[in-house]
């Protein structure tokens, strides 16, 4: 590998040097599949000093969903040094490369950042856009920028007197545009340069389209892998759940017998004996196990939801009221803020009550020495029609490696926990067409619930 200082053209004929550039670009395309790198290589090649083509280049890609040309990258001549030529014995067999350091320098340049914030509407009467999008043809500006259209509002402050724009075309559609100009020398763009730009943009269009397709395939592959893992995980959890439910069912009857006899024993033994203490322990442990088995059986039963319009603020206030004694015992300060709107959701108030109760009790468990519990309730955004509730504590948070597991049934770090609290919460929220996320604030844990607002 050698650092570029000229594009290795022994010839001085500009035509030959442009041809070599096109050759090298086509070799580069074959070996560069990452979109980001390809965009940097594309613009660096046409602005690099030794190619002597343009002093500045801007690249836009078409966003199909919002129907705009979106600013992706801009490179000025000052930042176009650093193109490396690798492989091949001669210029025609070689290709370009660029280091991550140069890429990040180019990306963080002021001009580039400005361009990246730019969106150009496609549905306009602008002749430039019409030529690029509909005619798929090169546009050469000759000082007739209009004063009305938003395209020119963008172009006017950025590009100097003379500039050219070329469509990036793939499969007979414009997928983007390259704009070039010479702001340092104010040199006019020659017809030869325009011709080269057209050829270059044709190649770049195909390369960029391939690279985007590759990214899409890669994303689809990752999603598929993710879905497969979730399916396997779900199957495993279902098997564990079924086993636990069967076990709980089998254990319930003998446990009732043990509890009954232990209770009788307790009554018949004098209160101040050691045996009375043993029987007392058996009774309280049996009742804890019974509670746990009841929870497991409730979890394994298919839930029925009774959908009604209910006010989330009322539900949260009721939950907080029922936990006042716990807050006082644990020295926990509580704050609750809510948007002024009536925030009604369609759901089962009893189950939603269970959700907040579980989260609040978990927060209390995390703050045995006291702390702060804050709840907020607000509309996520007016058009999204959802409401967001956060439950935040100052109990030190959840270790990062545990976060993916806390919603799994039976995952617990507590001595007396069943690990079903958050699994139940998650299921209730999903049944209400909402979502829940857990995270850390630095001081403690934060749970964020999003639910659709009632019509
Ligand atoms: N606010 C929190 N702060 C820190 N850790 C938490 C918090 N909430 C949950 N966790 C962690 O997640 C685990 C699972 O919580 P979950 O409510 O499902 O079960 P549990 O509280 O252990 O038992 P239970 O079934 O009695 O609720 C907890 O054991 C704890 O480690
Ligand atoms: Mg819990």
Coordinates of C-alpha atoms and ligand atoms in Angstrom, one line a residue:
X1 CA 0.0 0.0 0.0
X2 CA 1.2 3.5 -0.7
X3 CA -0.1 6.8 0.3
X4 CA -1.5 8.7 -2.5
X5 CA 0.1 11.8 -3.8
X6 CA -0.8 11.5 -7.4
X7 CA -3.2 9.1 -9.0
X8 CA -0.2 7.4 -10.6
X9 CA -0.8 8.7 -14.1
X10 CA 2.4 8.7 -16.0
X11 CA 0.5 10.4 -18.8
X12 CA -0.4 14.0 -18.8
X13 CA -3.4 13.6 -21.2
X14 CA -6.4 14.6 -19.0
X15 CA -8.6 12.2 -21.0
X16 CA -6.4 9.3 -20.1
X17 CA -6.2 10.3 -16.5
X18 CA -10.0 10.5 -16.3
X19 CA -10.2 7.1 -17.9
X20 CA -7.8 5.7 -15.3
X21 CA -9.9 7.3 -12.6
X22 CA -13.0 5.5 -13.9
X23 CA -11.1 2.2 -14.1
X24 CA -9.8 2.6 -10.5
X25 CA -13.3 3.5 -9.4
X26 CA -14.8 0.4 -10.9
X27 CA -12.1 -1.7 -9.2
X28 CA -12.9 0.1 -6.0
X29 CA -16.6 -0.7 -6.4
X30 CA -15.9 -4.4 -6.7
X31 CA -14.0 -4.5 -3.4
X32 CA -15.9 -1.9 -1.3
X33 CA -19.3 -3.0 -0.1
X34 CA -19.8 -0.8 2.9
X35 CA -22.0 2.2 2.0
X36 CA -20.4 4.7 4.2
X37 CA -16.9 4.0 3.0
X38 CA -18.0 3.9 -0.6
X39 CA -19.6 7.4 -0.3
X40 CA -16.3 8.8 1.1
X41 CA -14.2 7.1 -1.6
X42 CA -16.6 8.4 -4.3
X43 CA -16.4 12.1 -3.3
X44 CA -12.7 12.0 -2.3
X45 CA -11.7 10.7 -5.7
X46 CA -13.4 13.6 -7.6
X47 CA -12.1 16.3 -5.2
X48 CA -8.6 15.0 -4.6
X49 CA -6.0 17.7 -5.8
X50 CA -4.3 15.4 -8.3
X51 CA -7.4 14.4 -10.1
X52 CA -7.9 18.1 -10.8
X53 CA -11.6 17.8 -11.4
X54 CA -13.6 19.6 -8.7
X55 CA -12.9 21.5 -5.6
X56 CA -15.9 20.4 -3.7
X57 CA -18.5 17.6 -3.9
X58 CA -21.8 17.0 -2.1
X59 CA -23.8 13.7 -2.2
X60 CA -27.5 13.3 -1.6
X61 CA -29.5 10.1 -1.4
X62 CA -33.1 9.8 -2.1
X63 CA -35.4 8.9 0.8
X64 CA -38.3 7.1 -0.7
X65 CA -40.5 7.3 2.4
X66 CA -40.3 11.1 2.9
X67 CA -39.7 11.8 -0.8
X68 CA -36.7 14.0 -0.2
X69 CA -33.1 14.1 -1.3
X70 CA -31.2 13.8 2.0
X71 CA -27.7 15.3 2.4
X72 CA -25.3 12.4 3.2
X73 CA -21.8 13.7 2.7
X74 CA -19.8 16.7 1.5
X75 CA -16.1 16.8 0.9
X76 CA -14.0 19.9 0.2
X77 CA -10.6 19.8 -1.4
X78 CA -8.9 20.6 1.9
X79 CA -10.1 17.3 3.3
X80 CA -9.7 15.2 0.2
X81 CA -6.1 14.3 0.8
X82 CA -5.4 10.8 2.0
X83 CA -6.7 8.6 -0.9
X84 CA -4.6 5.5 -0.9
X85 CA -3.9 3.4 -3.9
X86 CA -3.7 -0.3 -3.2
X87 CA -3.2 -3.5 -5.2
X88 CA -2.3 -4.0 -8.9
X89 CA 1.0 -3.3 -10.6
X90 CA -0.2 -0.4 -12.6
X91 CA -2.8 2.3 -12.3
X92 CA -5.4 0.3 -14.2
X93 CA -5.3 -2.7 -11.9
X94 CA -5.3 -0.7 -8.7
X95 CA -8.1 0.5 -6.5
X96 CA -8.5 3.1 -3.8
X97 CA -8.7 2.9 -0.1
X98 CA -9.2 5.4 2.7
X99 CA -8.4 5.2 6.4
X100 CA -11.0 5.4 9.1
X101 CA -9.2 8.5 10.5
X102 CA -9.7 10.4 7.2
X103 CA -13.3 9.3 7.0
X104 CA -14.0 10.6 10.5
X105 CA -12.2 13.9 9.8
X106 CA -14.3 14.4 6.6
X107 CA -17.5 13.4 8.4
X108 CA -17.0 15.9 11.3
X109 CA -16.1 18.9 9.1
X110 CA -18.4 21.9 9.6
X111 CA -19.5 22.0 5.9
X112 CA -20.3 18.2 5.9
X113 CA -22.4 18.6 9.1
X114 CA -24.3 21.5 7.5
X115 CA -25.1 19.4 4.4
X116 CA -26.1 16.4 6.4
X117 CA -28.9 18.4 7.9
X118 CA -30.3 19.3 4.5
X119 CA -33.4 17.8 2.9
X120 CA -34.5 18.8 -0.6
X121 CA -38.1 18.3 -1.5
X122 CA -38.6 16.2 -4.6
X123 CA -42.2 17.3 -5.3
X124 CA -41.4 20.8 -6.5
X125 CA -41.4 22.7 -9.8
X126 CA -37.7 23.3 -9.5
X127 CA -35.9 22.8 -12.9
X128 CA -32.9 21.3 -11.2
X129 CA -34.9 18.6 -9.4
X130 CA -37.0 18.0 -12.5
X131 CA -33.8 17.4 -14.5
X132 CA -32.2 15.2 -12.0
X133 CA -35.2 13.1 -10.8
X134 CA -37.5 12.9 -13.9
X135 CA -35.1 13.3 -16.8
X136 CA -32.2 11.6 -15.0
X137 CA -29.8 14.0 -16.7
X138 CA -26.9 16.2 -15.7
X139 CA -27.7 19.8 -14.7
X140 CA -25.2 22.7 -15.2
X141 CA -26.0 25.9 -13.4
X142 CA -25.5 29.1 -15.3
X143 CA -26.4 31.8 -12.8
X144 CA -30.2 31.5 -13.1
X145 CA -30.9 30.4 -9.6
X146 CA -34.5 31.3 -8.7
X147 CA -35.4 33.1 -5.5
X148 CA -38.5 31.1 -4.7
X149 CA -37.8 27.4 -4.5
X150 CA -36.3 25.7 -1.5
X151 CA -33.7 23.9 -3.6
X152 CA -32.0 27.1 -4.5
X153 CA -32.3 28.3 -0.9
X154 CA -30.0 25.5 -0.1
X155 CA -27.8 25.7 -3.2
X156 CA -27.3 29.5 -3.2
X157 CA -25.4 29.8 0.1
X158 CA -23.4 26.6 -0.5
X159 CA -22.4 26.6 -4.2
X160 CA -20.6 29.5 -5.9
X161 CA -21.3 30.8 -9.4
X162 CA -21.0 27.7 -11.4
X163 CA -22.0 24.3 -10.2
X164 CA -23.1 21.0 -11.7
X165 CA -25.4 18.3 -10.4
X166 CA -25.5 14.7 -11.7
X167 CA -28.1 12.1 -10.9
X168 CA -27.1 8.8 -9.4
X169 CA -29.1 6.3 -11.3
X170 CA -29.8 2.7 -10.7
X171 CA -32.4 0.4 -12.2
X172 CA -33.7 3.4 -14.2
X173 CA -34.5 5.4 -11.1
X174 CA -32.7 8.3 -9.6
X175 CA -31.4 7.2 -6.2
X176 CA -29.4 10.3 -5.4
X177 CA -27.4 13.2 -6.8
X178 CA -23.9 14.5 -6.7
X179 CA -23.4 18.3 -6.7
X180 CA -19.9 19.7 -7.6
X181 CA -18.4 23.2 -7.8
X182 CA -15.0 25.1 -7.5
X183 CA -15.4 27.6 -4.7
X184 CA -11.7 28.2 -4.2
X185 CA -10.7 29.1 -7.7
X186 CA -14.2 30.1 -9.0
X187 CA -13.2 28.2 -12.1
X188 CA -16.1 27.4 -14.5
X189 CA -16.9 23.7 -14.9
X190 CA -15.7 22.7 -18.4
X191 CA -17.8 20.5 -20.7
X192 CA -15.1 17.8 -20.4
X193 CA -15.5 17.8 -16.7
X194 CA -19.2 17.6 -17.1
X195 CA -18.9 14.6 -19.4
X196 CA -16.6 12.9 -16.9
X197 CA -19.1 13.7 -14.0
X198 CA -21.9 12.0 -15.9
X199 CA -19.8 8.8 -16.5
X200 CA -18.6 8.8 -13.0
X201 CA -22.1 9.3 -11.5
X202 CA -23.4 6.4 -13.6
X203 CA -20.9 4.1 -12.1
X204 CA -21.3 5.5 -8.6
X205 CA -25.1 5.0 -8.8
X206 CA -24.8 1.3 -9.5
X207 CA -22.2 0.9 -6.8
X208 CA -24.2 2.7 -4.2
X209 CA -27.4 0.8 -5.1
X210 CA -25.5 -2.5 -4.7
X211 CA -24.1 -1.4 -1.4
X212 CA -27.5 -0.4 -0.1
X213 CA -29.0 -3.7 -1.2
X214 CA -26.2 -5.5 0.6
X215 CA -26.9 -3.5 3.8
X216 CA -30.6 -4.4 3.5
X217 CA -29.8 -8.1 3.0
X218 CA -27.5 -7.9 6.0
X219 CA -30.2 -6.2 8.1
X220 CA -32.8 -8.8 7.0
X221 CA -30.3 -11.6 8.0
X222 CA -29.7 -10.1 11.4
X223 CA -33.5 -9.7 12.0
X224 CA -34.1 -13.2 10.9
X225 CA -31.4 -14.4 13.3
X226 CA -32.8 -12.4 16.1
X227 CA -36.3 -13.7 15.4
X228 CA -35.1 -17.3 15.4
X229 CA -33.3 -16.8 18.7
X230 CA -36.4 -15.2 20.3
X231 CA -38.5 -18.2 19.0
X232 CA -36.1 -20.7 20.5
X233 CA -36.0 -18.7 23.7
X234 CA -39.8 -18.5 23.8
X235 CA -40.1 -22.3 23.2
X236 CA -37.6 -23.0 26.0
X237 CA -39.5 -20.7 28.3
X238 CA -42.8 -22.3 27.4
X239 CA -41.4 -25.7 28.2
X240 CA -40.0 -24.5 31.6
X241 CA -43.3 -22.8 32.3
X242 CA -45.3 -25.9 31.6
X243 CA -43.0 -28.0 33.8
X244 CA -43.2 -25.4 36.6
X245 CA -47.0 -25.4 36.4
X246 CA -47.2 -29.2 36.6
X247 CA -44.8 -29.2 39.5
X248 CA -46.7 -26.5 41.3
X249 CA -49.9 -28.4 40.9
X250 CA -48.4 -31.6 42.2
X251 CA -46.9 -29.9 45.2
X252 CA -50.0 -28.0 46.2
X253 CA -51.9 -30.9 47.8
X254 CA -49.1 -32.3 50.0
X255 CA -48.3 -28.8 51.1
X256 CA -51.8 -28.1 52.3
X257 CA -51.6 -31.3 54.3
X258 CA -48.2 -30.3 55.8
X259 CA -49.5 -26.8 56.6
X260 CA -52.7 -28.2 58.2
X261 CA -50.8 -30.6 60.5
X262 CA -48.1 -28.0 61.3
X263 CA -50.9 -25.6 62.3
X264 CA -52.5 -28.2 64.6
X265 CA -49.1 -28.9 66.1
X266 CA -48.6 -25.2 66.7
X267 CA -51.8 -24.9 68.6
X268 CA -51.2 -28.0 70.7
X269 CA -47.7 -27.0 71.8
X270 CA -47.0 -24.7 74.8
X271 CA -46.0 -21.3 73.5
X272 CA -42.6 -21.1 75.3
X273 CA -41.1 -24.3 74.0
X274 CA -38.5 -24.8 71.3
X275 CA -40.9 -27.2 69.4
X276 CA -43.5 -24.4 69.2
X277 CA -40.8 -22.2 67.5
X278 CA -40.1 -25.1 65.0
X279 CA -43.8 -25.6 64.2
X280 CA -44.2 -21.8 63.8
X281 CA -41.3 -21.7 61.3
X282 CA -42.9 -24.7 59.4
X283 CA -46.3 -22.9 59.2
X284 CA -44.8 -19.6 58.0
X285 CA -42.6 -21.3 55.4
X286 CA -45.5 -23.4 54.1
X287 CA -47.6 -20.4 53.7
X288 CA -44.8 -18.7 51.8
X289 CA -44.5 -21.7 49.5
X290 CA -48.3 -21.8 49.0
X291 CA -48.3 -18.2 48.0
X292 CA -45.5 -18.9 45.5
X293 CA -47.3 -21.9 44.0
X294 CA -50.5 -19.8 43.7
X295 CA -48.4 -17.2 41.8
X296 CA -46.9 -19.8 39.5
X297 CA -50.3 -21.3 38.8
X298 CA -51.8 -17.9 38.1
X299 CA -49.0 -17.1 35.7
X300 CA -49.4 -20.4 33.8
X301 CA -53.2 -19.8 33.4
X302 CA -54.2 -18.0 30.2
X303 CA -55.2 -14.5 31.3
X304 CA -58.5 -13.0 30.4
X305 CA -58.6 -9.3 30.0
X306 CA -61.7 -7.2 30.7
X307 CA -61.1 -4.1 28.5
X308 CA -62.7 -1.0 29.9
X309 CA -61.8 2.7 29.7
X310 CA -59.7 3.4 32.7
X311 CA -57.7 6.4 33.9
X312 CA -54.0 5.7 34.4
X313 CA -53.6 8.5 36.9
X314 CA -56.3 7.0 39.2
X315 CA -54.7 3.5 39.0
X316 CA -51.2 4.9 39.9
X317 CA -52.6 7.0 42.7
X318 CA -54.4 3.9 44.1
X319 CA -51.2 1.9 43.9
X320 CA -49.2 4.5 45.7
X321 CA -51.9 4.8 48.4
X322 CA -51.8 1.1 49.1
X323 CA -48.0 1.2 49.5
X324 CA -47.8 4.2 52.0
X325 CA -46.9 1.9 54.9
X326 CA -44.1 0.3 53.0
X327 CA -42.8 3.8 52.0
X328 CA -42.8 4.9 55.6
X329 CA -41.1 1.7 56.8
X330 CA -38.4 2.0 54.2
X331 CA -38.0 5.7 54.5
X332 CA -38.8 6.2 50.8
X333 CA -39.8 9.7 49.4
X334 CA -42.3 9.5 46.6
X335 CA -43.0 11.9 43.8
X336 CA -45.6 11.6 41.0
X337 CA -46.1 14.0 38.2
X338 CA -48.7 13.8 35.5
X339 CA -49.7 15.6 32.3
X340 CA -52.8 17.8 32.7
X341 CA -54.7 15.7 30.1
X342 CA -57.1 13.0 31.2
X343 CA -55.0 10.0 30.2
X344 CA -57.4 7.2 29.6
X345 CA -56.3 3.8 28.3
X346 CA -58.4 0.9 27.3
X347 CA -57.6 -2.0 29.6
X348 CA -58.1 -4.0 32.7
X349 CA -57.7 -1.8 35.7
X350 CA -57.0 -4.7 38.0
X351 CA -54.2 -6.0 35.9
X352 CA -52.7 -2.5 35.3
X353 CA -52.8 -2.1 39.0
X354 CA -50.8 -5.2 39.4
X355 CA -48.2 -3.8 36.9
X356 CA -47.5 -0.7 38.9
X357 CA -47.7 -2.5 42.2
X358 CA -45.0 -5.0 41.1
X359 CA -42.8 -2.2 39.8
X360 CA -43.2 -0.1 43.0
X361 CA -42.5 -3.1 45.2
X362 CA -39.4 -3.9 43.2
X363 CA -38.2 -0.4 43.6
X364 CA -38.8 -0.6 47.4
X365 CA -36.9 -3.8 47.6
X366 CA -34.0 -2.1 45.8
X367 CA -34.0 0.7 48.4
X368 CA -33.9 -1.1 51.8
X369 CA -32.1 1.9 53.4
X370 CA -34.4 4.5 51.8
X371 CA -34.3 6.6 48.7
X372 CA -36.5 8.3 46.1
X373 CA -39.2 6.8 44.0
X374 CA -40.4 9.0 41.1
X375 CA -43.3 8.2 38.8
X376 CA -44.2 10.3 35.7
X377 CA -47.1 10.0 33.4
X378 CA -47.2 11.9 30.1
X379 CA -48.5 11.8 26.5
X380 CA -45.7 10.3 24.4
X381 CA -46.6 12.6 21.5
X382 CA -49.9 14.1 20.3
X383 CA -49.9 12.2 17.0
X384 CA -48.6 8.9 18.3
X385 CA -51.5 8.5 20.6
X386 CA -49.6 6.8 23.3
X387 CA -48.9 7.4 26.9
X388 CA -45.6 6.9 28.7
X389 CA -45.2 6.0 32.4
X390 CA -41.8 5.9 34.0
X391 CA -41.0 4.4 37.4
X392 CA -37.6 5.4 38.6
X393 CA -35.8 4.6 41.9
X394 CA -32.4 5.4 43.5
X395 CA -31.7 1.8 44.5
X396 CA -28.4 1.4 42.6
X397 CA -29.9 0.0 39.4
X398 CA -29.8 -3.4 37.6
X399 CA -26.4 -4.8 36.6
X400 CA -26.0 -4.5 32.8
X401 CA -25.6 -8.2 32.2
X402 CA -28.9 -8.9 34.1
X403 CA -31.0 -6.5 32.1
X404 CA -31.8 -8.9 29.3
X405 CA -33.0 -11.5 31.8
X406 CA -35.1 -9.7 34.3
X407 CA -38.4 -10.2 32.3
X408 CA -37.8 -14.0 32.2
X409 CA -40.1 -16.0 34.4
X410 CA -38.3 -17.2 37.6
X411 CA -35.4 -14.9 37.2
X412 CA -34.7 -13.4 40.7
X413 CA -31.8 -12.3 42.8
X414 CA -33.9 -12.2 45.9
X415 CA -33.9 -14.7 48.7
X416 CA -37.7 -14.9 48.9
X417 CA -38.6 -13.8 45.3
X418 CA -40.3 -16.1 42.8
X419 CA -39.0 -14.0 39.9
X420 CA -42.5 -13.8 38.4
X421 CA -43.2 -10.1 39.1
X422 CA -41.7 -8.6 36.0
X423 CA -42.7 -11.6 33.8
X424 CA -46.3 -10.9 34.8
X425 CA -45.8 -7.1 34.2
X426 CA -44.4 -7.8 30.8
X427 CA -47.2 -10.1 29.8
X428 CA -49.9 -7.7 31.0
X429 CA -48.4 -4.8 29.1
X430 CA -48.0 -6.9 25.9
X431 CA -51.7 -8.0 26.2
X432 CA -52.6 -4.3 26.4
X433 CA -50.7 -3.7 23.1
X434 CA -48.0 -1.7 24.9
X435 CA -44.3 -2.1 25.6
X436 CA -41.9 -2.0 28.6
X437 CA -38.2 -1.2 28.8
X438 CA -35.8 -1.3 31.7
X439 CA -32.7 0.7 32.1
X440 CA -30.5 2.5 34.5
X441 CA -30.2 6.2 35.4
X442 CA -26.9 6.1 37.2
X443 CA -28.5 6.3 40.6
X444 CA -31.0 3.5 40.1
X445 CA -33.3 1.6 37.8
X446 CA -36.0 3.1 35.5
X447 CA -38.8 1.2 33.9
X448 CA -40.6 2.9 30.9
X449 CA -44.0 1.7 29.9
X450 CA -45.8 2.8 26.7
X451 CA -49.5 2.2 26.3
X452 CA -51.9 3.2 23.6
X453 CA -54.4 5.9 24.7
X454 CA -58.0 5.0 24.5
X455 CA -59.8 6.3 21.4
Ligands
LIG1 N1 -36.1 -1.5 40.6 C1 -35.2 -2.5 40.6 N2 -33.9 -2.2 41.0 C2 -33.0 -3.2 40.9 N3 -33.2 -4.5 40.5 C3 -34.5 -4.8 40.1 C4 -35.5 -3.8 40.1 N4 -36.6 -4.4 39.6 C5 -36.3 -5.7 39.4 N5 -35.0 -5.9 39.6 C6 -34.3 -7.2 39.4 O1 -35.1 -8.0 38.6 C7 -35.3 -9.3 39.3 C8 -36.6 -9.8 38.8 O2 -37.7 -9.0 39.3 P1 -39.1 -9.7 39.5 O3 -40.0 -8.7 40.0 O4 -39.5 -10.4 38.3 O5 -38.9 -10.8 40.6 P2 -38.6 -10.6 42.1 O6 -38.9 -9.2 42.5 O7 -37.2 -11.1 42.4 O8 -39.6 -11.7 42.7 P3 -41.2 -11.5 42.8 O9 -41.7 -12.6 41.9 O10 -41.5 -11.7 44.2 O11 -41.6 -10.2 42.2 C9 -35.2 -9.0 40.7 O12 -34.9 -10.1 41.5 C10 -34.1 -7.9 40.8 O13 -32.8 -8.5 40.7
LIG2 MG1 -40.7 -8.3 42.1

